[in-house]
Amino acid sequence: MLTLGKPGKRYTPITIDAPFYQAGLAGYSDAAMRLIARKHGCPYCITEAMLDHFLIQGGKGLEHAYLKAGDHGPDNPLCGQLMGSHPQDIARGAKILAGLGYDVVDVNLACPVKKIKKKARGGHLLSAPDEAVAILEAVVDAVGEDVPLTVKLRRAYDDTPEMTDNFHRVLRAVIDLGYSGATVHSRTVQQKYIGPGSWDELRQIVEHFGLRKPNDVAFTLGGSGDIWQAPDIFRMLKQTGVHWVSVARGCIGNPWFFQQARALMRGDTEAARTSPTIHQQREVLREHFEISAELHGEQMAGRMMRKFGIKFSRHHPRGDEVKKQFISTKSLADWQAVLDRWYAEDGPGAPYEVTIPDEAEHVECGEPIGAG
Ligand SMILES: Cc1cc2nc3c(=O)[nH]c(=O)nc-3n(C[C@H](O)[C@H](O)[C@H](O)COP(=O)(O)O)c2cc1C
């Protein structure tokens, strides 16, 4: 059982019953993806990064990012992720998120997307540690009593010793300021999403900060990077000593990831290697589209769901052909046509394989919410 939050605050700390969660994934992890993940055993989710200015300006369409309990089940516990450049703006954004009822607020110091108008934000703040610490302080002052706070980081801006020192300085501040936890992506900012992450660097961070459990530091450290299949979660926990693991590209079009991880927790290795049947896949494809259409309208859902369909197709025994048809979907009618053609008859899904899907390496990171 993991806890996010500190005793003696106005808020109640939240507990999470599994050592993994669904990462923030700009362009993907909206309420539709989150609700489907939760139905498959995901205990905790993070929103896509939201720009502080987007929140301050009224958050047009914010209901798209945050769906209160509805017909598809509750979207809690939910962490709202914030990104920005100015301490006071990001603090205002944090207040808005806390006021909206997000269970946790996360500050993004990880996003590698280029500086906008010369202002550092996201991972670029790891090369400007004074600015990063000023942001962390302002957020604590604004909402530190109202909601548990966490931070998303990269393991450094780049591989120079200076940037390692900067990272240490920022994570030290995160811990000392009373943040409840942080997740470290094992790639540098410069690396973006290219090449493997360094789990060994994660292990060194755990050792450097004395965070290996059991310890007396009430701080939850998450690891991120190269979690392609459920067993990777448990390998990362063991190899690095992080307390929990963020599942990102590996769960796009693959909510069964969480079911398989739960099966591994029970020691049921057979269930952990079971692929979803065609009809199980059809039900998820149908519901994901339905929730997306409720959130975004049918037309927008038609455009957004194509990229999910492409990922889902790899569970189908005739995945290449299914993928081709998903590529050309634009509307609910197109989507339904794929389901009618390829998912009408039940049968076993594609066999479970412990391989890194090639195309998973090439998922493009979307813009944070409010950047458009
Ligand atoms: C399409 C895409 C969008 C992402 N958006 C976010 C985001 O909004 N917030 C965040 O903290 N990380 C974001 N990330 C980073 C992931 O959460 C994760 O740290 C990264 O993909 C490494 O994990 P992986 O190698 O297992 O995919 C994004 C990554 C991708 C590929």
XYZ file of C-alpha atoms and ligand atoms in Angstrom:
403
model
C 0.000 0.000 0.000
C 1.386 3.407 -0.986
C 0.439 6.715 0.583
C 0.510 10.120 -1.056
C 0.238 12.928 1.451
C 1.571 13.906 4.824
C -0.069 13.680 8.232
C -1.279 16.846 9.970
C -2.532 18.622 6.844
C -6.023 19.868 5.970
C -6.324 17.157 3.334
C -6.595 13.418 3.923
C -3.667 11.454 2.465
C -4.670 9.041 -0.283
C -3.714 5.391 -0.381
C -3.037 3.338 -3.484
C -3.162 -0.440 -3.477
C -0.709 -1.265 -6.282
C 2.811 -0.078 -7.138
C 1.980 1.377 -10.570
C -0.135 4.057 -12.206
C -1.053 5.485 -15.595
C 1.285 8.336 -16.557
C 0.381 11.723 -17.913
C 0.394 11.333 -21.722
C -0.307 14.538 -23.640
C -2.727 13.838 -26.472
C -3.829 10.528 -24.936
C -4.535 10.334 -21.193
C -7.892 12.122 -21.202
C -10.766 10.894 -19.052
C -11.695 8.290 -21.690
C -8.303 6.578 -21.563
C -8.190 6.892 -17.781
C -11.629 5.392 -17.171
C -10.837 2.422 -19.394
C -7.526 1.931 -17.555
C -9.260 2.047 -14.174
C -11.742 -0.632 -15.273
C -8.742 -2.853 -15.918
C -7.126 -2.364 -12.510
C -5.189 0.884 -12.766
C -5.293 2.415 -9.268
C -4.222 6.005 -10.009
C -3.953 8.303 -13.007
C -2.343 11.593 -13.963
C -3.869 14.002 -16.451
C -2.091 15.351 -19.486
C 0.076 18.360 -18.587
C -1.998 21.558 -18.418
C -0.485 24.997 -18.854
C -0.961 27.366 -15.921
C -2.240 30.076 -18.291
C -4.876 27.746 -19.644
C -6.209 27.280 -16.109
C -5.950 30.965 -15.210
C -7.845 31.942 -18.360
C -10.777 29.786 -17.337
C -9.705 26.433 -18.678
C -11.903 26.337 -21.782
C -12.938 22.724 -22.097
C -11.473 21.824 -18.717
C -14.312 19.390 -18.255
C -12.592 17.396 -20.984
C -9.578 16.953 -18.797
C -11.541 16.123 -15.697
C -14.640 14.020 -15.778
C -16.442 13.768 -12.451
C -18.023 10.459 -11.460
C -20.324 9.475 -14.293
C -21.933 6.515 -15.934
C -18.536 5.072 -16.699
C -17.367 5.068 -13.091
C -15.385 7.485 -10.975
C -12.177 9.005 -12.304
C -10.441 9.034 -8.919
C -7.944 9.258 -7.371
C -6.805 11.682 -10.022
C -3.723 13.866 -10.134
C -3.820 17.084 -12.162
C -0.515 17.987 -13.759
C 0.599 21.590 -14.168
C 3.251 23.193 -16.298
C 4.432 26.789 -16.458
C 7.299 29.240 -16.165
C 6.423 31.825 -13.522
C 6.125 30.875 -9.844
C 3.063 33.048 -9.214
C 1.205 31.808 -12.308
C 1.892 28.174 -11.624
C 0.837 28.701 -7.988
C -2.461 30.187 -9.218
C -2.890 27.223 -11.516
C -2.280 24.864 -8.580
C -4.949 26.644 -6.536
C -7.426 26.254 -9.376
C -6.696 22.527 -9.692
C -7.000 21.994 -5.932
C -10.286 23.952 -5.947
C -11.650 21.772 -8.746
C -11.208 18.694 -6.580
C -8.144 17.007 -8.037
C -6.847 14.599 -5.410
C -3.171 15.446 -6.024
C -1.377 18.245 -7.903
C 1.790 17.413 -9.842
C 4.324 19.959 -11.123
C 5.891 19.054 -14.470
C 9.668 19.599 -14.561
C 10.138 16.975 -17.248
C 8.533 17.892 -20.570
C 11.251 18.177 -23.273
C 9.198 20.298 -25.689
C 11.246 23.381 -26.684
C 11.284 26.627 -24.752
C 8.424 28.902 -25.697
C 9.324 32.572 -26.181
C 12.661 31.949 -24.433
C 10.882 30.976 -21.220
C 11.955 27.723 -19.658
C 9.250 25.333 -18.564
C 8.881 21.597 -18.011
C 12.213 19.781 -18.199
C 14.067 22.918 -19.280
C 13.734 24.167 -15.708
C 16.208 21.449 -14.694
C 18.879 23.625 -16.345
C 17.691 26.616 -14.282
C 17.458 25.195 -10.752
C 16.852 28.558 -9.030
C 13.753 29.046 -11.158
C 12.643 25.464 -10.587
C 12.980 25.816 -6.815
C 11.109 29.137 -6.847
C 8.219 27.389 -8.615
C 8.258 24.502 -6.145
C 8.164 26.953 -3.215
C 5.329 29.006 -4.669
C 3.185 25.910 -5.216
C 3.754 24.734 -1.623
C 2.852 28.177 -0.287
C -0.326 28.223 -2.373
C -1.762 24.743 -1.803
C 0.630 22.689 0.353
C -1.984 22.368 3.104
C -4.896 21.623 0.779
C -3.733 18.783 -1.419
C -0.799 16.339 -1.645
C 1.859 17.603 -4.051
C 4.156 15.655 -6.354
C 6.650 16.462 -9.089
C 7.572 14.851 -12.415
C 11.264 15.139 -13.318
C 13.742 13.858 -15.856
C 16.897 12.330 -14.370
C 18.822 15.449 -15.522
C 18.792 18.028 -18.297
C 21.773 16.303 -19.934
C 24.641 14.018 -18.959
C 27.092 16.682 -17.729
C 28.153 16.672 -14.043
C 26.760 20.212 -13.714
C 23.297 19.036 -14.714
C 23.478 16.067 -12.343
C 24.184 18.575 -9.553
C 21.227 20.665 -10.696
C 18.981 17.624 -10.593
C 20.178 16.771 -7.065
C 19.511 20.317 -5.958
C 15.977 20.271 -7.344
C 15.069 16.850 -5.915
C 16.556 17.862 -2.543
C 14.240 20.902 -2.578
C 11.262 18.712 -3.533
C 11.880 16.513 -0.477
C 12.730 19.341 1.942
C 9.719 21.430 0.920
C 7.423 18.592 1.964
C 6.287 17.275 -1.407
C 4.698 13.838 -1.031
C 6.545 12.264 -3.907
C 8.184 12.553 -7.294
C 8.495 10.445 -10.397
C 11.771 10.469 -12.298
C 11.837 9.652 -16.006
C 15.089 7.784 -16.631
C 15.940 9.719 -19.818
C 17.521 13.177 -19.882
C 15.603 16.165 -21.269
C 17.996 16.291 -24.213
C 17.299 12.654 -24.986
C 13.570 13.424 -25.383
C 12.106 9.949 -26.061
C 15.013 8.560 -28.049
C 17.016 5.562 -26.907
C 16.659 3.636 -23.691
C 16.346 5.234 -20.268
C 18.950 4.497 -17.602
C 17.475 2.456 -14.794
C 20.916 2.438 -13.219
C 20.658 6.217 -12.829
C 17.334 5.682 -11.075
C 19.005 3.220 -8.705
C 21.729 5.772 -7.975
C 19.115 8.447 -7.226
C 17.387 6.103 -4.770
C 20.738 5.461 -3.044
C 21.866 9.106 -3.111
C 18.703 10.275 -1.337
C 18.435 7.252 0.986
C 14.998 6.430 -0.364
C 15.196 2.647 -0.489
C 12.254 1.292 1.545
C 11.805 0.676 4.400
C 12.918 4.116 5.481
C 11.707 6.945 7.619
C 11.357 9.386 4.752
C 7.662 9.893 4.036
C 8.345 10.373 0.359
C 7.163 8.206 -2.512
C 9.547 7.905 -5.439
C 8.276 6.740 -8.807
C 10.294 5.504 -11.763
C 9.512 6.000 -15.447
C 10.975 4.791 -18.713
C 10.756 1.667 -20.859
C 7.817 0.047 -19.134
C 6.572 -1.863 -22.167
C 4.963 -4.866 -20.528
C 3.634 -5.749 -17.087
C 6.743 -7.670 -15.914
C 8.801 -4.500 -16.548
C 7.063 -2.866 -13.571
C 8.382 -5.474 -11.186
C 11.824 -5.537 -12.794
C 12.118 -1.786 -12.338
C 10.981 -1.957 -8.702
C 13.569 -4.632 -7.994
C 16.470 -3.208 -9.962
C 16.150 0.423 -8.917
C 14.443 0.478 -5.501
C 11.811 3.039 -6.594
C 8.511 2.644 -4.753
C 6.193 2.639 -7.719
C 6.271 2.808 -11.476
C 4.618 4.991 -14.087
C 3.171 3.172 -17.101
C 3.258 5.344 -20.225
C 3.632 4.265 -23.861
C 3.199 0.624 -22.865
C -0.477 1.142 -21.971
C -1.609 3.148 -25.005
C -4.198 0.896 -26.647
C -3.408 -1.691 -23.989
C -5.495 -1.340 -20.814
C -4.993 -5.094 -20.227
C -1.505 -4.091 -19.100
C -2.994 -3.236 -15.698
C -4.925 -6.500 -15.434
C -1.740 -8.398 -16.218
C 0.183 -6.406 -13.596
C -2.496 -7.227 -10.998
C -2.227 -10.896 -11.983
C 1.530 -10.761 -11.407
C 0.906 -9.243 -7.965
C -1.230 -12.302 -7.122
C 1.475 -14.598 -8.501
C -0.865 -15.739 -11.299
C 1.665 -15.849 -14.122
C -0.726 -17.615 -16.467
C -3.347 -14.845 -16.237
C -0.526 -12.343 -16.661
C 0.270 -13.847 -20.063
C -3.311 -14.080 -21.267
C -4.223 -11.934 -24.267
C -7.670 -10.333 -24.446
C -10.131 -12.214 -26.667
C -11.542 -10.539 -29.764
C -14.837 -9.816 -28.008
C -13.071 -8.386 -24.950
C -11.195 -6.125 -27.333
C -14.403 -5.139 -29.123
C -16.079 -4.148 -25.851
C -13.158 -1.909 -24.871
C -12.960 -0.337 -28.345
C -16.689 0.367 -28.240
C -16.627 1.902 -24.766
C -13.473 3.948 -25.329
C -15.066 5.548 -28.387
C -18.352 6.100 -26.538
C -16.668 7.939 -23.629
C -14.474 9.921 -26.012
C -17.580 11.016 -27.950
C -19.286 12.070 -24.691
C -16.243 14.153 -23.795
C -15.249 15.658 -27.099
C -18.234 15.209 -29.413
C -18.509 12.528 -32.077
C -16.557 14.360 -34.759
C -13.531 15.095 -32.599
C -13.659 11.596 -31.088
C -13.578 10.180 -34.614
C -10.305 11.965 -35.265
C -8.781 11.316 -31.836
C -9.570 7.630 -31.637
C -7.695 6.694 -34.794
C -4.321 6.713 -33.006
C -5.750 4.491 -30.258
C -7.243 2.084 -32.790
C -3.834 1.714 -34.430
C -2.358 0.715 -31.062
C -5.280 -1.562 -30.178
C -4.870 -3.421 -33.462
C -1.741 -5.184 -32.235
C -3.895 -7.397 -30.000
C -5.748 -8.739 -33.014
C -4.381 -11.890 -34.711
C -4.693 -10.064 -38.051
C -3.284 -6.867 -36.605
C -1.678 -5.527 -39.795
C -4.928 -5.554 -41.743
C -6.922 -4.165 -38.804
C -4.367 -1.397 -38.366
C -4.712 -0.397 -42.010
C -8.444 0.028 -41.600
C -8.083 1.963 -38.327
C -5.677 4.361 -40.065
C -8.488 5.544 -42.331
C -11.177 5.957 -39.626
C -12.567 9.462 -39.201
C -16.030 8.943 -37.779
C -18.112 6.730 -35.553
C -19.449 5.021 -38.697
C -15.879 4.207 -39.824
C -15.053 2.931 -36.341
C -18.164 0.781 -36.265
C -17.245 -0.598 -39.679
C -13.872 -1.793 -38.318
C -15.617 -3.454 -35.385
C -18.163 -5.117 -37.656
C -15.539 -6.396 -40.040
C -12.806 -7.546 -37.659
C -14.317 -7.934 -34.223
C -17.704 -9.593 -34.903
C -16.516 -13.147 -34.417
C -14.974 -14.073 -31.094
C -11.676 -15.898 -30.812
C -8.314 -15.635 -29.105
C -6.350 -12.408 -29.378
C -2.811 -12.223 -30.750
C -0.494 -14.307 -28.581
C 1.157 -12.474 -25.703
C 4.737 -11.686 -26.627
C 7.454 -10.263 -24.448
C 8.820 -7.884 -27.039
C 9.040 -4.140 -27.360
C 6.599 -3.125 -30.076
C 8.605 -1.225 -32.695
C 6.026 1.426 -33.210
C 5.796 2.169 -29.473
C 9.136 3.914 -29.781
C 7.635 6.375 -32.225
C 4.638 7.736 -30.330
C 4.847 11.510 -30.707
C 4.448 13.547 -27.542
C 1.468 15.902 -27.925
C 1.237 19.525 -26.797
C 0.272 20.255 -23.203
C -3.371 21.282 -22.754
C -3.717 24.992 -23.436
C -0.690 25.306 -25.729
C -2.722 25.524 -28.937
C 2.796 10.916 -26.215
C 3.446 11.234 -24.914
C 2.924 12.241 -24.126
C 3.470 12.505 -22.868
N 2.896 13.459 -22.084
C 3.318 13.631 -20.824
C 2.644 14.544 -19.947
O 1.692 15.239 -20.316
N 3.096 14.627 -18.671
C 4.157 13.863 -18.211
O 4.527 13.959 -17.044
N 4.802 13.016 -19.029
C 4.408 12.887 -20.302
N 5.035 11.978 -21.112
C 6.153 11.163 -20.578
C 5.642 9.830 -20.025
O 4.801 10.032 -18.918
C 6.810 8.907 -19.603
O 7.552 9.537 -18.588
C 7.713 8.568 -20.783
O 6.965 8.209 -21.923
C 8.691 7.444 -20.440
O 8.043 6.240 -20.203
P 7.989 5.045 -21.320
O 9.369 4.940 -21.901
O 7.569 3.829 -20.505
O 6.975 5.476 -22.330
C 4.564 11.751 -22.396
C 5.114 10.768 -23.207
C 4.575 10.506 -24.458
C 5.176 9.427 -25.300
